Structure formats: C-alpha cells, structure tokens
CSV table of C-alpha atoms and ligand atoms in Angstrom, one decimal:
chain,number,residue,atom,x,y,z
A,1,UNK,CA,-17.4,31.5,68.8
A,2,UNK,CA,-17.4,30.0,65.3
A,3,UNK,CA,-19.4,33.2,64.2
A,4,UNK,CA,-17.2,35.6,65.7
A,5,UNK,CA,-13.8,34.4,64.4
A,6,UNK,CA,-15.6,34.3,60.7
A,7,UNK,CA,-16.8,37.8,61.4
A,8,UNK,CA,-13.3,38.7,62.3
A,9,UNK,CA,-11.5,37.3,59.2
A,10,UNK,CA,-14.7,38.4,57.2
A,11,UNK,CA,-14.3,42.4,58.1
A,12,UNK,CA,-10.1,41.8,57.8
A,13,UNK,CA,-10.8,41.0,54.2
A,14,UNK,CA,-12.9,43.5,53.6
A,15,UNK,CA,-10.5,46.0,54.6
A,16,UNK,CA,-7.5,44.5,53.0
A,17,UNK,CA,-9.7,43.8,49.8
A,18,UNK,CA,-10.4,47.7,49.8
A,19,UNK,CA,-6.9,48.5,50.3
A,20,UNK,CA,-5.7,46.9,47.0
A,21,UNK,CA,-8.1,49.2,45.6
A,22,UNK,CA,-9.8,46.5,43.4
A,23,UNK,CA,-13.4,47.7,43.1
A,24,UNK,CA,-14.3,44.4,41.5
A,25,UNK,CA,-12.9,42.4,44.6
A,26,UNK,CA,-15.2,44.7,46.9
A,27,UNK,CA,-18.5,44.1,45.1
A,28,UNK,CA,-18.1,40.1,45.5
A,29,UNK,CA,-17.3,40.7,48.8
A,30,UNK,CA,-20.8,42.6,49.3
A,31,UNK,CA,-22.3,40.3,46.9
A,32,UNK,CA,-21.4,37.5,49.2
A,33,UNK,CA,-23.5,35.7,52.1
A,34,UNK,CA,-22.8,37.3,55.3
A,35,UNK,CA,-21.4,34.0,56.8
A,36,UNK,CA,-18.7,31.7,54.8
A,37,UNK,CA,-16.1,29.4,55.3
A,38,UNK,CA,-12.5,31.2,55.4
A,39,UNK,CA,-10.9,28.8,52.5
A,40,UNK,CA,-13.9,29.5,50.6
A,41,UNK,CA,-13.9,33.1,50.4
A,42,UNK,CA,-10.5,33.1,49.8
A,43,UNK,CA,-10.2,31.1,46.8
A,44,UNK,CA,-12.9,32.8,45.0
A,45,UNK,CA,-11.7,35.5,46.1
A,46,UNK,CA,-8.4,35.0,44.4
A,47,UNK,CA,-10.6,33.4,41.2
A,48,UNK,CA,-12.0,36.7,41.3
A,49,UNK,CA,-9.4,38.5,41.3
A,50,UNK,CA,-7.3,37.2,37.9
A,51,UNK,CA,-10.2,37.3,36.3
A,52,UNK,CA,-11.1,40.8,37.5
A,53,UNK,CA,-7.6,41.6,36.2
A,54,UNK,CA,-7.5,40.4,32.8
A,55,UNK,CA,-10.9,42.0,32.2
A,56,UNK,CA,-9.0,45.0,33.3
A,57,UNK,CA,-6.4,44.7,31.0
A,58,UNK,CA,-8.6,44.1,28.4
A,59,UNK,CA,-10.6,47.1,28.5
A,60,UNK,CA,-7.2,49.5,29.6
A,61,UNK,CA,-5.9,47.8,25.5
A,62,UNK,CA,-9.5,48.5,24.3
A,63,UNK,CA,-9.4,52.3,25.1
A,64,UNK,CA,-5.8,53.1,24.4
A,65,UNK,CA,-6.4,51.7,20.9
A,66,UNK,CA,-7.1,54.9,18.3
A,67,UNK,CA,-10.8,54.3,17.0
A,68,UNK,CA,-10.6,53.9,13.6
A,69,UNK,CA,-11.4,56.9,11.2
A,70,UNK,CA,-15.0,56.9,10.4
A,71,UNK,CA,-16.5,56.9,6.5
A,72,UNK,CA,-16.2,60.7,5.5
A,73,UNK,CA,-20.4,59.4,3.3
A,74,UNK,CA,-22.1,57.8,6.2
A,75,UNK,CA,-19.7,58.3,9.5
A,76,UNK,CA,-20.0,54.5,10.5
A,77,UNK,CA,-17.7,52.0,9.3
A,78,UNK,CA,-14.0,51.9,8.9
A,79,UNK,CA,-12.4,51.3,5.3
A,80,UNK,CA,-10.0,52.1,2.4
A,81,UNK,CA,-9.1,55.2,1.6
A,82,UNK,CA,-9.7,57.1,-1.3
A,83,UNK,CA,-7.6,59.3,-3.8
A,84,UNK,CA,-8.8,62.6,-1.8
A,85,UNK,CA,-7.6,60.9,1.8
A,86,UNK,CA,-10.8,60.5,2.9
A,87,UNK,CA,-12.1,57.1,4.9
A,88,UNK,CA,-14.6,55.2,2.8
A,89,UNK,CA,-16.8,52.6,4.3
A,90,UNK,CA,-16.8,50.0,1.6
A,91,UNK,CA,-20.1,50.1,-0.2
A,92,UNK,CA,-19.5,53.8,0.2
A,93,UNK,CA,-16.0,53.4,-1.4
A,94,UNK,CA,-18.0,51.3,-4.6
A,95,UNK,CA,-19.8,54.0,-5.0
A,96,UNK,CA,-17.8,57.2,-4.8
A,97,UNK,CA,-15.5,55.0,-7.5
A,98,UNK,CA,-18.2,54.4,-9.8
A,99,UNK,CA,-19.5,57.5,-9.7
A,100,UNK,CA,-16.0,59.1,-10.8
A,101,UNK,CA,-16.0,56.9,-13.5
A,102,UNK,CA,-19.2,57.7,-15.1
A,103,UNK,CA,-18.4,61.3,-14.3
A,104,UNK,CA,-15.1,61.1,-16.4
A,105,UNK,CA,-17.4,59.4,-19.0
A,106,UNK,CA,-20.0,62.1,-18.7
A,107,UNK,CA,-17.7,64.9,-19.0
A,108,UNK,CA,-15.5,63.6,-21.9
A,109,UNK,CA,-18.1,62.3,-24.4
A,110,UNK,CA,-16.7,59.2,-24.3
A,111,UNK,CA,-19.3,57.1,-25.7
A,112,UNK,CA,-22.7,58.2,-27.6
A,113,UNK,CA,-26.2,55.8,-27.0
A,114,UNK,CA,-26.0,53.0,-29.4
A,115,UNK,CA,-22.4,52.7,-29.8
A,116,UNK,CA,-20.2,49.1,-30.3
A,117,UNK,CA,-17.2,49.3,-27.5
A,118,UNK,CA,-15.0,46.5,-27.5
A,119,UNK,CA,-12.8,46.5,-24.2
A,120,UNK,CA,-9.2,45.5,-24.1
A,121,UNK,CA,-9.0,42.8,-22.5
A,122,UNK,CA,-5.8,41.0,-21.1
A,123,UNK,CA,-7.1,39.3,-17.9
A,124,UNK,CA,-5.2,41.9,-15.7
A,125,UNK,CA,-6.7,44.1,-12.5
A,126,UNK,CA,-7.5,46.7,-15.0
A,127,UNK,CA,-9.2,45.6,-17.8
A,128,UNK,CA,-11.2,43.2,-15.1
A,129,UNK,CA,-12.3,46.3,-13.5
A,130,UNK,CA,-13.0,48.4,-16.3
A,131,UNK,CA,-15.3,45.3,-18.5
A,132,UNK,CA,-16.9,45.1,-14.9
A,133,UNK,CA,-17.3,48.9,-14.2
A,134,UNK,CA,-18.5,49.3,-17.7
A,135,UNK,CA,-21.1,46.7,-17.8
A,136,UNK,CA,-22.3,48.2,-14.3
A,137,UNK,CA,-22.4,51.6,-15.8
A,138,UNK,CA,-24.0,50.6,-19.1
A,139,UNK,CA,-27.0,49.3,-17.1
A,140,UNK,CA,-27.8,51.9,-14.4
A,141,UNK,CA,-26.8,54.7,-16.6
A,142,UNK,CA,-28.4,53.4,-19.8
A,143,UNK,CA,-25.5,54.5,-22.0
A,144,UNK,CA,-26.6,51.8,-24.1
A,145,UNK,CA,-23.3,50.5,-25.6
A,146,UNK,CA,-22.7,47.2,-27.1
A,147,UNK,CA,-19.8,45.7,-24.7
A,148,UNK,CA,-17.5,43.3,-26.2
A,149,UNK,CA,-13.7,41.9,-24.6
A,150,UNK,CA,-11.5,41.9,-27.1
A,151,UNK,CA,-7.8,39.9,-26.4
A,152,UNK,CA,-4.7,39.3,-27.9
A,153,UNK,CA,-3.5,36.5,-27.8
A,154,UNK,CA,1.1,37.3,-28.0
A,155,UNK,CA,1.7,33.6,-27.7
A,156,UNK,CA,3.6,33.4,-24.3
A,157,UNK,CA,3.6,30.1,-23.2
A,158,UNK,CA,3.2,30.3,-19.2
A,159,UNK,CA,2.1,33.7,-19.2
A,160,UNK,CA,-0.6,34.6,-21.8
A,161,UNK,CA,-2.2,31.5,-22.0
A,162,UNK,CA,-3.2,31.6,-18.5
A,163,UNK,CA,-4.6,35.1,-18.4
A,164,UNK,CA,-6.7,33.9,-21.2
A,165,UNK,CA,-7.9,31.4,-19.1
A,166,UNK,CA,-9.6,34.2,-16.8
A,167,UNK,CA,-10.1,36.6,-19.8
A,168,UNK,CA,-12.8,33.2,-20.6
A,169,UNK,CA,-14.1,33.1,-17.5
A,170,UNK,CA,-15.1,36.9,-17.4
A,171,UNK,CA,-16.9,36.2,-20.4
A,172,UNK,CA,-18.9,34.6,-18.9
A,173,UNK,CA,-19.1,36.1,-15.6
A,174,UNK,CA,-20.0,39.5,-16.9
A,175,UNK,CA,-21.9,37.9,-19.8
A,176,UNK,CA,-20.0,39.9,-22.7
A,177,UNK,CA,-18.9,38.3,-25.8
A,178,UNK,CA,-15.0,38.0,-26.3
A,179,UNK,CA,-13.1,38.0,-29.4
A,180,UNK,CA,-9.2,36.9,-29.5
A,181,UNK,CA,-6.9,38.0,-31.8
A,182,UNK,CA,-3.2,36.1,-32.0
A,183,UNK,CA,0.0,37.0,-33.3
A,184,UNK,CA,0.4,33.7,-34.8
A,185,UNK,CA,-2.4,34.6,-37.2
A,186,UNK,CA,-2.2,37.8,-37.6
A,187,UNK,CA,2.2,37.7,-38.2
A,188,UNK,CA,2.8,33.7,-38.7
A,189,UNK,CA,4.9,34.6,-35.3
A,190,UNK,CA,4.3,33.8,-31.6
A,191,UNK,CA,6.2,35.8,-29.0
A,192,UNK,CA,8.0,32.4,-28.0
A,193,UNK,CA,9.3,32.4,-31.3
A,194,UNK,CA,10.7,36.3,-31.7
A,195,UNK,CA,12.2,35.8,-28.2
A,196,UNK,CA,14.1,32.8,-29.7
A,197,UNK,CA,15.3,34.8,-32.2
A,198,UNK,CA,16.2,37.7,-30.4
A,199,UNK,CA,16.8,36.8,-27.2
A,200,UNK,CA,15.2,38.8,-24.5
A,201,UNK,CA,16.7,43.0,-25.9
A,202,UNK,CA,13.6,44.8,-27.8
A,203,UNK,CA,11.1,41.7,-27.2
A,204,UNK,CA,8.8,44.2,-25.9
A,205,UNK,CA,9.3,46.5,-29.2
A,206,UNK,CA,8.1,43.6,-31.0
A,207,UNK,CA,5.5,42.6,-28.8
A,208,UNK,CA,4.3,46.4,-28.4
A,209,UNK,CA,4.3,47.4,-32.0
A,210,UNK,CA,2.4,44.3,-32.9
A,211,UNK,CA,-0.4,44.1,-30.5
A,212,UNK,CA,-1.1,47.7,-30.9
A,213,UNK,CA,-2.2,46.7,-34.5
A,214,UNK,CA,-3.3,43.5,-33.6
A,215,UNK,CA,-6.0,45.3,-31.4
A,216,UNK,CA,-7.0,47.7,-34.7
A,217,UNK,CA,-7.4,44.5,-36.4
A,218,UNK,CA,-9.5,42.7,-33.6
A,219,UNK,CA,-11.5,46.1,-33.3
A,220,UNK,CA,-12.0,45.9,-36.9
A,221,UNK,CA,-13.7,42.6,-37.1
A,222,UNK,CA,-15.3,42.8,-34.6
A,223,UNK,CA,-16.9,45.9,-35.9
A,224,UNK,CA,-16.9,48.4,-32.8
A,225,UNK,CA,-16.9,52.2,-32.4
A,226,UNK,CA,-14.2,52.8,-29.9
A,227,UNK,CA,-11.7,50.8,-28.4
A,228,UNK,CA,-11.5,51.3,-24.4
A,229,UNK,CA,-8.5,50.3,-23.0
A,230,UNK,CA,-7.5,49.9,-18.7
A,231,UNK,CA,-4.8,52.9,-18.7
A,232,UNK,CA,-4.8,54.4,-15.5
A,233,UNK,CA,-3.3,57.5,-13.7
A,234,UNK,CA,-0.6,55.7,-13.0
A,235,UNK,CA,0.2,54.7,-16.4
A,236,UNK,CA,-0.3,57.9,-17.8
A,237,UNK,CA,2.1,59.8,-15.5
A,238,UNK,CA,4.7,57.3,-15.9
A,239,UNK,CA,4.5,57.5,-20.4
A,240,UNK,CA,4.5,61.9,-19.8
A,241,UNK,CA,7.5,61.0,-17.5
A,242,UNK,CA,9.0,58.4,-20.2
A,243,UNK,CA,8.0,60.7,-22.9
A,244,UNK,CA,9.7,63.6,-21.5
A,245,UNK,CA,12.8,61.7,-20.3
A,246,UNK,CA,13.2,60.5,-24.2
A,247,UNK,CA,12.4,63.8,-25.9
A,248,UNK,CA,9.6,62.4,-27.6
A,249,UNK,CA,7.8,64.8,-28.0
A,250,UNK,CA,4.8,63.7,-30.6
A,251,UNK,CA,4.1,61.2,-28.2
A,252,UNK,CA,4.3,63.5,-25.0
A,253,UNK,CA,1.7,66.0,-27.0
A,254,UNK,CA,-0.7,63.0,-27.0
A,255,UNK,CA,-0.1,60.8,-24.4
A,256,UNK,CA,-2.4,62.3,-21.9
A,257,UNK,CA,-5.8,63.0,-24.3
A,258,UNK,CA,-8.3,60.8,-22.9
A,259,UNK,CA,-9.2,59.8,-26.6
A,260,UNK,CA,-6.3,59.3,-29.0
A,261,UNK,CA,-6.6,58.1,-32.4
A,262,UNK,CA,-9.4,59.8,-33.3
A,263,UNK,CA,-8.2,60.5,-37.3
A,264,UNK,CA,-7.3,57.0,-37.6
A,265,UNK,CA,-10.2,54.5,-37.9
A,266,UNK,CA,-11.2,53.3,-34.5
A,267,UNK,CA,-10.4,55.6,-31.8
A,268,UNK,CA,-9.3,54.7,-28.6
A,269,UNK,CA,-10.5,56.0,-24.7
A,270,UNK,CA,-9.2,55.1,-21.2
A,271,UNK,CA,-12.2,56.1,-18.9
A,272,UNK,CA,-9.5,55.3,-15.8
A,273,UNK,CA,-7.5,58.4,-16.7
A,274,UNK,CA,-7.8,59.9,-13.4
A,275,UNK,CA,-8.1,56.6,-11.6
A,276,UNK,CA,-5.2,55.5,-9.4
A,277,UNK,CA,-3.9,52.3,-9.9
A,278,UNK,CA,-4.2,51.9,-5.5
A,279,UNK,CA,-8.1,52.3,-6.1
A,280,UNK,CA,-8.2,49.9,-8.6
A,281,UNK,CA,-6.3,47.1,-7.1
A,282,UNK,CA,-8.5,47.8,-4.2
A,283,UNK,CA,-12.0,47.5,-6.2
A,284,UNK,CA,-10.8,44.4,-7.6
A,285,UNK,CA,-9.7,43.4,-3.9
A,286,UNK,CA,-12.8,44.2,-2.2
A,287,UNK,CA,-15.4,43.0,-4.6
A,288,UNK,CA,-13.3,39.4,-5.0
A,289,UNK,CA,-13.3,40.3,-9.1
A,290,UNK,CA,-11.7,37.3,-10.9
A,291,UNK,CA,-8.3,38.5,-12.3
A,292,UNK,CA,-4.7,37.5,-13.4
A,293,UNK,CA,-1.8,38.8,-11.3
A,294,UNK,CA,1.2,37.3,-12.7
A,295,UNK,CA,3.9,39.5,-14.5
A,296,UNK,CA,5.5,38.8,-18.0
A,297,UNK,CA,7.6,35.7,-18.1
A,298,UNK,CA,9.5,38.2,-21.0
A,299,UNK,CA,9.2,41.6,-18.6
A,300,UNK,CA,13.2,43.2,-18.6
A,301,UNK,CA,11.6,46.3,-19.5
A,302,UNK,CA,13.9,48.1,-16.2
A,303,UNK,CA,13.6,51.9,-17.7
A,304,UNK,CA,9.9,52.0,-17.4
A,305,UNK,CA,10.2,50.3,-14.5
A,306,UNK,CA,12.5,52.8,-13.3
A,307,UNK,CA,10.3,55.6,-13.6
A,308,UNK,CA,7.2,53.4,-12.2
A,309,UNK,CA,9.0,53.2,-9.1
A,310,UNK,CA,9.8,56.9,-9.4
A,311,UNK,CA,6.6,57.5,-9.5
A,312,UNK,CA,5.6,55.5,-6.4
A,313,UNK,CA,7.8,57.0,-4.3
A,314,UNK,CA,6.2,60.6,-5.0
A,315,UNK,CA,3.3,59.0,-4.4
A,316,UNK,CA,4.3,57.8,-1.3
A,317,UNK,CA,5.1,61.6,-0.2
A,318,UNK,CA,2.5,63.5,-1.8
A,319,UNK,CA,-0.6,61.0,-3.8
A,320,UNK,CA,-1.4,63.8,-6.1
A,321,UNK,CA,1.7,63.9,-7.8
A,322,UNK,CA,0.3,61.7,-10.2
A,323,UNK,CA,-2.6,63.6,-11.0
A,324,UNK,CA,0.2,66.9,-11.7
A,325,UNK,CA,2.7,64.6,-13.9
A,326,UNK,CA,-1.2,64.2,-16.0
A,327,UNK,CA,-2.2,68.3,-15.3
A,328,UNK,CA,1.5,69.1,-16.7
A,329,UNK,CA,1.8,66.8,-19.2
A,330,UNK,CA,-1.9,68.4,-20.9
A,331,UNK,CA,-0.2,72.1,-19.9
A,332,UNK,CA,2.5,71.3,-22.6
A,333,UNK,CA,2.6,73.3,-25.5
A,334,UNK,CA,4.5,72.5,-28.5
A,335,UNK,CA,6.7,74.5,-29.9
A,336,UNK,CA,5.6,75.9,-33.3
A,337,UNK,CA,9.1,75.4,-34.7
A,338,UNK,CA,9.4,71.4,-33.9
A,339,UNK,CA,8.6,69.6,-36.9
A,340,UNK,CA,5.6,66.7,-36.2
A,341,UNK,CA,5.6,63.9,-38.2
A,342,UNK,CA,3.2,64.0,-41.0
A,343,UNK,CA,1.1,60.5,-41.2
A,344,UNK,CA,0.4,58.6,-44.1
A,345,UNK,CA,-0.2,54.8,-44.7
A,346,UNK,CA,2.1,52.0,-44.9
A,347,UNK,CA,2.9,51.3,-48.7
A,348,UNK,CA,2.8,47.5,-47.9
A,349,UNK,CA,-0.6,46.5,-45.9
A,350,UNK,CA,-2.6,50.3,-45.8
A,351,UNK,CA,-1.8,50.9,-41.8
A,352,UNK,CA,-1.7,53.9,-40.6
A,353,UNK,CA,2.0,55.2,-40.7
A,354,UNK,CA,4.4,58.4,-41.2
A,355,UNK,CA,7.5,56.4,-43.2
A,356,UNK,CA,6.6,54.7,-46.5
A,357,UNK,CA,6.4,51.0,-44.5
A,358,UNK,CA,4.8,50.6,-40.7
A,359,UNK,CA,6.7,49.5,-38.1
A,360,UNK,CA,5.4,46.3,-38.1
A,361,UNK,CA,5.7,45.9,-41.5
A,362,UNK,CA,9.4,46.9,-41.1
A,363,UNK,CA,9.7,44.4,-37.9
A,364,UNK,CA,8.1,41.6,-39.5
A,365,UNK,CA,10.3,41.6,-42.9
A,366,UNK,CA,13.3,41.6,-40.9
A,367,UNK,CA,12.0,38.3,-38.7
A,368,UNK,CA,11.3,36.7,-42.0
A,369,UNK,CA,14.3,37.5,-43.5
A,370,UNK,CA,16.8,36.4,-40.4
A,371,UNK,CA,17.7,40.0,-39.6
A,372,UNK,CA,15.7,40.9,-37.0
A,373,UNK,CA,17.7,44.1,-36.1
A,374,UNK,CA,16.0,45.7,-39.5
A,375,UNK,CA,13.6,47.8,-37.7
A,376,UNK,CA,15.2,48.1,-34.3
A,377,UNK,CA,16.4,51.7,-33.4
A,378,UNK,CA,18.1,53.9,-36.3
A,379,UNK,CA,18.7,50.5,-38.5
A,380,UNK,CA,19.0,50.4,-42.4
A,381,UNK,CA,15.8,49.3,-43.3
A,382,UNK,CA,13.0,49.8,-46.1
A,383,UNK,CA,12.3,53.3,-44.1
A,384,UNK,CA,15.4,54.9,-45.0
A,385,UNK,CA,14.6,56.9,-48.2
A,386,UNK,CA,12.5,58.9,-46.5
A,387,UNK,CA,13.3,62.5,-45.0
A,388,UNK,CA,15.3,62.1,-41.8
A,389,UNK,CA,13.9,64.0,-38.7
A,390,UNK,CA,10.7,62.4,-38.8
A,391,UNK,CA,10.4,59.7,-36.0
A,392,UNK,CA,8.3,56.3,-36.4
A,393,UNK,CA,4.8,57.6,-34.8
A,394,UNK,CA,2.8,54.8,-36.4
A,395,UNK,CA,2.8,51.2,-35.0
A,396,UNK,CA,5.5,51.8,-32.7
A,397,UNK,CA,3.4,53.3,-29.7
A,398,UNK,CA,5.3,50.4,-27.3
A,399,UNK,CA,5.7,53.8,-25.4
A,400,UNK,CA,2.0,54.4,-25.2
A,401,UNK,CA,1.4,50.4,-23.9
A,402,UNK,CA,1.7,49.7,-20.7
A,403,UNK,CA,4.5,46.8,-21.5
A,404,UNK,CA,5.2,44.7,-18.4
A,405,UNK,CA,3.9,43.4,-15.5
A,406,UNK,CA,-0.1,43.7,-15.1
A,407,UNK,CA,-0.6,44.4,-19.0
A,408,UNK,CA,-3.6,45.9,-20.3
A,409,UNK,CA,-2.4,47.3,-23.5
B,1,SF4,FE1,5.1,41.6,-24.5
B,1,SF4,FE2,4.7,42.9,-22.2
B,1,SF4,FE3,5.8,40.5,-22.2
B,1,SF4,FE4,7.1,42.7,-23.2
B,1,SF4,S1,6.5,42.3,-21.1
B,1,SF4,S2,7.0,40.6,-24.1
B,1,SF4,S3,5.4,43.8,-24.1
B,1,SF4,S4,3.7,41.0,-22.9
C-alpha cells in the first residue's frame, strides 16, 4: 500500500516536474532510486531546482556577453589596442611597439654603430619608455650606442625633486649612467626663485628657454653624439597646431623633422615621432615601468593646454588626426618671400642665437638686474639694435618643449 501511494506521488512528480519544463529537475528525477520517501524527494527536489536555476542564469549572462575581440598576431587573447585599431594580445602589443620603434629608427638614420646617445631624461611616462625601449633595442638590434640619461635638474621644490628620485632609480634599473644638470649651477637661479620673482606669468619662458640650453650643456659634458628626447605624436601635432595658431612660422618649418639641430653642435632626435601618447602610457602600464606621474606644481600653461585638449577630442573621433596634423605640418612649404631668421651666436657666452645676445642671456641679465620683464615678449632689451622682423629662434624653443604636465623636454 505504502508502495503504491509512493508510486503515485512518484509518477505525479514526474509529470509536473516535466511540465515546468526544467530538464535539470527531470534528470534527478531519473537519477533517483525508484522508491523514496515523499518529503525527501521534494526537498531536493526543490535544492535542485535553485541551484539548477542560478546555473541557468549563469550560463544565459555567459552567452549574451560579446566575446572579446581576439589579437589581430596570434587570434587568442584579448588586449589593448593599437594605433591601427587592431586588438593586441599583450606580448603581441610589446612587440608590434617595439618593432615600430626600431623601424622609425631604421628608416631615419637616427643613430650610426658606435655612437654616444644621452637620453633626456625627466622621470616622466616618456622618457621612462624611451631609456627602456632604447636599451632593449640597443641589445637585440646591436645598434651599439652608448646610452646615457641625462636630467635637469629646474629646482622645483615638490615637483622636480621627486622625479629625480625615479630618474635615480631607472639608473639603476636599466643600468645606464645618469648625469644631472641644474639651473642653480648652470644660472645661480632655481625655478623657486624666478617664480618668486615673477610670480607665476612666463615662468615657463624662463624655465623653457633655460633647460633647452641646460640640456646642450649637459650633452656637452657628457660628451654624446645626439640628444634623444621623449616627444611623441601627440606632442608634435599639438607644437604644428601651436605653431600655426602663432604664426611662427620658423618654428612650424621645423617642428615636425625628426632630427632638428643638426647645424648646431649636438643634434637632437625623437624616435616616438609617430608614437601616440595612448600607446605609451599603455607600455608603461602594462610592463609596471617605474615612472613619475605628477604634473608641474608651476603648470598655468592654459594655451597649450588648450590645443592638447583640441587635439584629444579629434582624437576621440578619428585617432589619425594626429598623425595628419604631423603629415600636414611636413607638407608645409614656406614661402620664398618670408624672411627666416639668419643664426649667429650670442655675443655674450658663444650660444647659438639669431640677435646679438641669446635668450637666456637676455633672461638672465634681466633676473640679475631686478627687471625680469627685459626679455619677456617685444621688451627693450640688449636685443634691440638689431634689425626688426627677425624673431628670437635661438634659446627660446619653450614652443618646441613640451612645458607642463608629464615633461620630457
Ligand atoms: Fe618649467 Fe614645465 Fe613647470 Fe613650466 S610647467 S615651470 S616649463 S617644469
């Protein structure tokens, strides 16, 4: 009798279990002994059944979420993307990035075997990425260049001294010897001091024009070939964009060569010329590279900044804009008719310079003399004898420096 009712209930359940159409519910049934207690079989049957249910849900989540795009090298993994849109797995992401490098490199004679390179160095995403880059390079391509970091050292308390810290530290991470150079040395002035002076209107005039020769000078005892600085696509598009929005155009007919200063005496490259800044900050990102994020305690600089975020919203719409500001910038052809300034050297300590004293020359008399608005703009200064129409080409390439934020000269 006993039998019989269980058999009843039993076959009830089985119907109604096949009714709710939960496959899952109908295979424990089966999987069940033939004979079982009533209160049993129904609470595992309802045990069973949330379980059955969030596995369920689970798997209905798993295959309504898109698969991620596969690496466009080796079609397995997931990862950043590069400048063409295409996924990169991340070793496969290293790779294509390095390889562009040394192609850009390659291509543009930028170094010959032998050579002393001496690498800007400011701590930043940039030059962290290019010493590390370049040291990679230098080994599995044998270029066989002497790699040094060379710093300067503006004398920003709170800003500088920190970078310097991790400038140190790459030292000896990539195991290349480092050099620093200081304003307080090189001018009797730190940065803390001029902004004292000055308050915080044309620091960064000061602070570009001097570091740019404060870099010569480093280069120069140091005794190196070719300066290589962290300039990227980025930066490069923004200066044509800068350039053209000033009317400079001496600077605008230079700005984009991927080796400037080539009549002066150590000539500069930026081997990230056609690198965008993205792909950098994601290098350094992925391969945990030890670097210093932290902007300019002195940064106001809002026009460049102006046109940086110009130039991030293009690239938000269309990512090659950058690479056409760069492509148009090269297409420019000067006019015949404009008059260039012719360069010379600066009367007072031999730099090279189109007016009879540098820039920095012209800066740093008027900070000693308490008029530190000498050499600011279209001020009477020691320049003024000279023929008017010729701009300042010399010291002041503040333009040509990346200025604020992540600096990397
Ligand atoms: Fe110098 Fe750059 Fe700071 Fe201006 S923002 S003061 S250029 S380090």
């Amino acid at each position: 009798m006993k039998q019989n009712k269980l058999y009843f209930i039993f076959s009830k359940l089985h119907i109604s279990i096949k009714k709710k159409k939960n496959p899952k519910g109908w295979f424990l049934f089966n999987s069940q002994p033939n004979y079982i207690y009533v209160e049993d079989f129904q609470k595992r049957r309802a045990e069973t059944i949330v379980l059955e249910k969030l596995k369920w849900k689970k798997a209905r989540r798993r295959s309504r979420r898109r698969p991620g795009p596969a690496c466009a090298v080796t079609a397995i993994r997931e990862g950043p993307l590069s400048k063409d849109l295409k996924p990169y797995s991340r070793e496969c992401f290293y790779e294509v990035f390095e390889e562009e490098i040394h192609q850009v490199i390659v291509e543009n004679q930028l170094f010959k075997p032998g050579e002393r390179v001496a690498i800007g160095a400011s701590g930043g995403k940039d030059s962290t990425v290019l010493a590390y880059v370049l040291s990679e390079l230098n080994r599995r391509h044998n270029y066989g260049l002497d790699l040094f970091l060379l710093s300067v050292d503006e004398g920003i308390t709170g800003y500088r001294d920190d970078s310097l810290e991790t400038v140190k530290r790459n030292e000896i991470q990539y195991g290349l010897p480092l050099k620093i150079v200081s304003y307080k040395d090189l001018y009797g002035w730190t940065m803390d001091e001029i902004v004292k002076m000055i308050g915080l209107k044309n620091n960064c005039t000061f602070c570009g024009v001097f570091r740019r020769q404060a870099l010569d000078r480093g280069a120069a005892l140091l005794k190196v070939d070719k300066v290589a600085t962290g300039h990227n696509a980025d930066d490069i598009a923004e200066t044509v964009l800068l350039n053209i929005l000033r009317g400079d155009i001496a600077r605008l007919s230079r700005c984009t060569s991927i080796v400037t200063g080539e009549d002066g005496p150590i000539p500069r490259c930026k081997p990230f010329k056609y690198t965008y800044e993205k792909e950098i900050v994601m290098y350094a990102y992925f391969k945990r590279l030890d670097y210093f994020s932290t902007e300019c305690i002195y940064s106001p600089n809002a026009y460049r900044g102006f046109a940086r975020e110009f130039i991030k919203d293009l690239e938000r719409i269309r990512p090659r804009a950058i690479l056409d500001i760069i492509q148009s910038g090269e297409d420019f052809r000067i006019s015949t008719f404009t008059k260039m300034p012719e360069q010379g050297t600066c009367e007072r300590c031999g730099y090279i310079s189109s007016q009879k004293w540098c820039k920095a020359c012209v800066l740093l008399e008027g900070l000693n003399r308490g008029l530190p608005k000498l050499g600011i703009g279209r001020s009477r200064g020691p320049n003024n004898d000279r023929k008017k129409g010729t701009k300042e080409t010399n010291g002041a390439k503040s333009i040509e420096s990346k200025q604020c934020g992540t600096l990397d000269f």
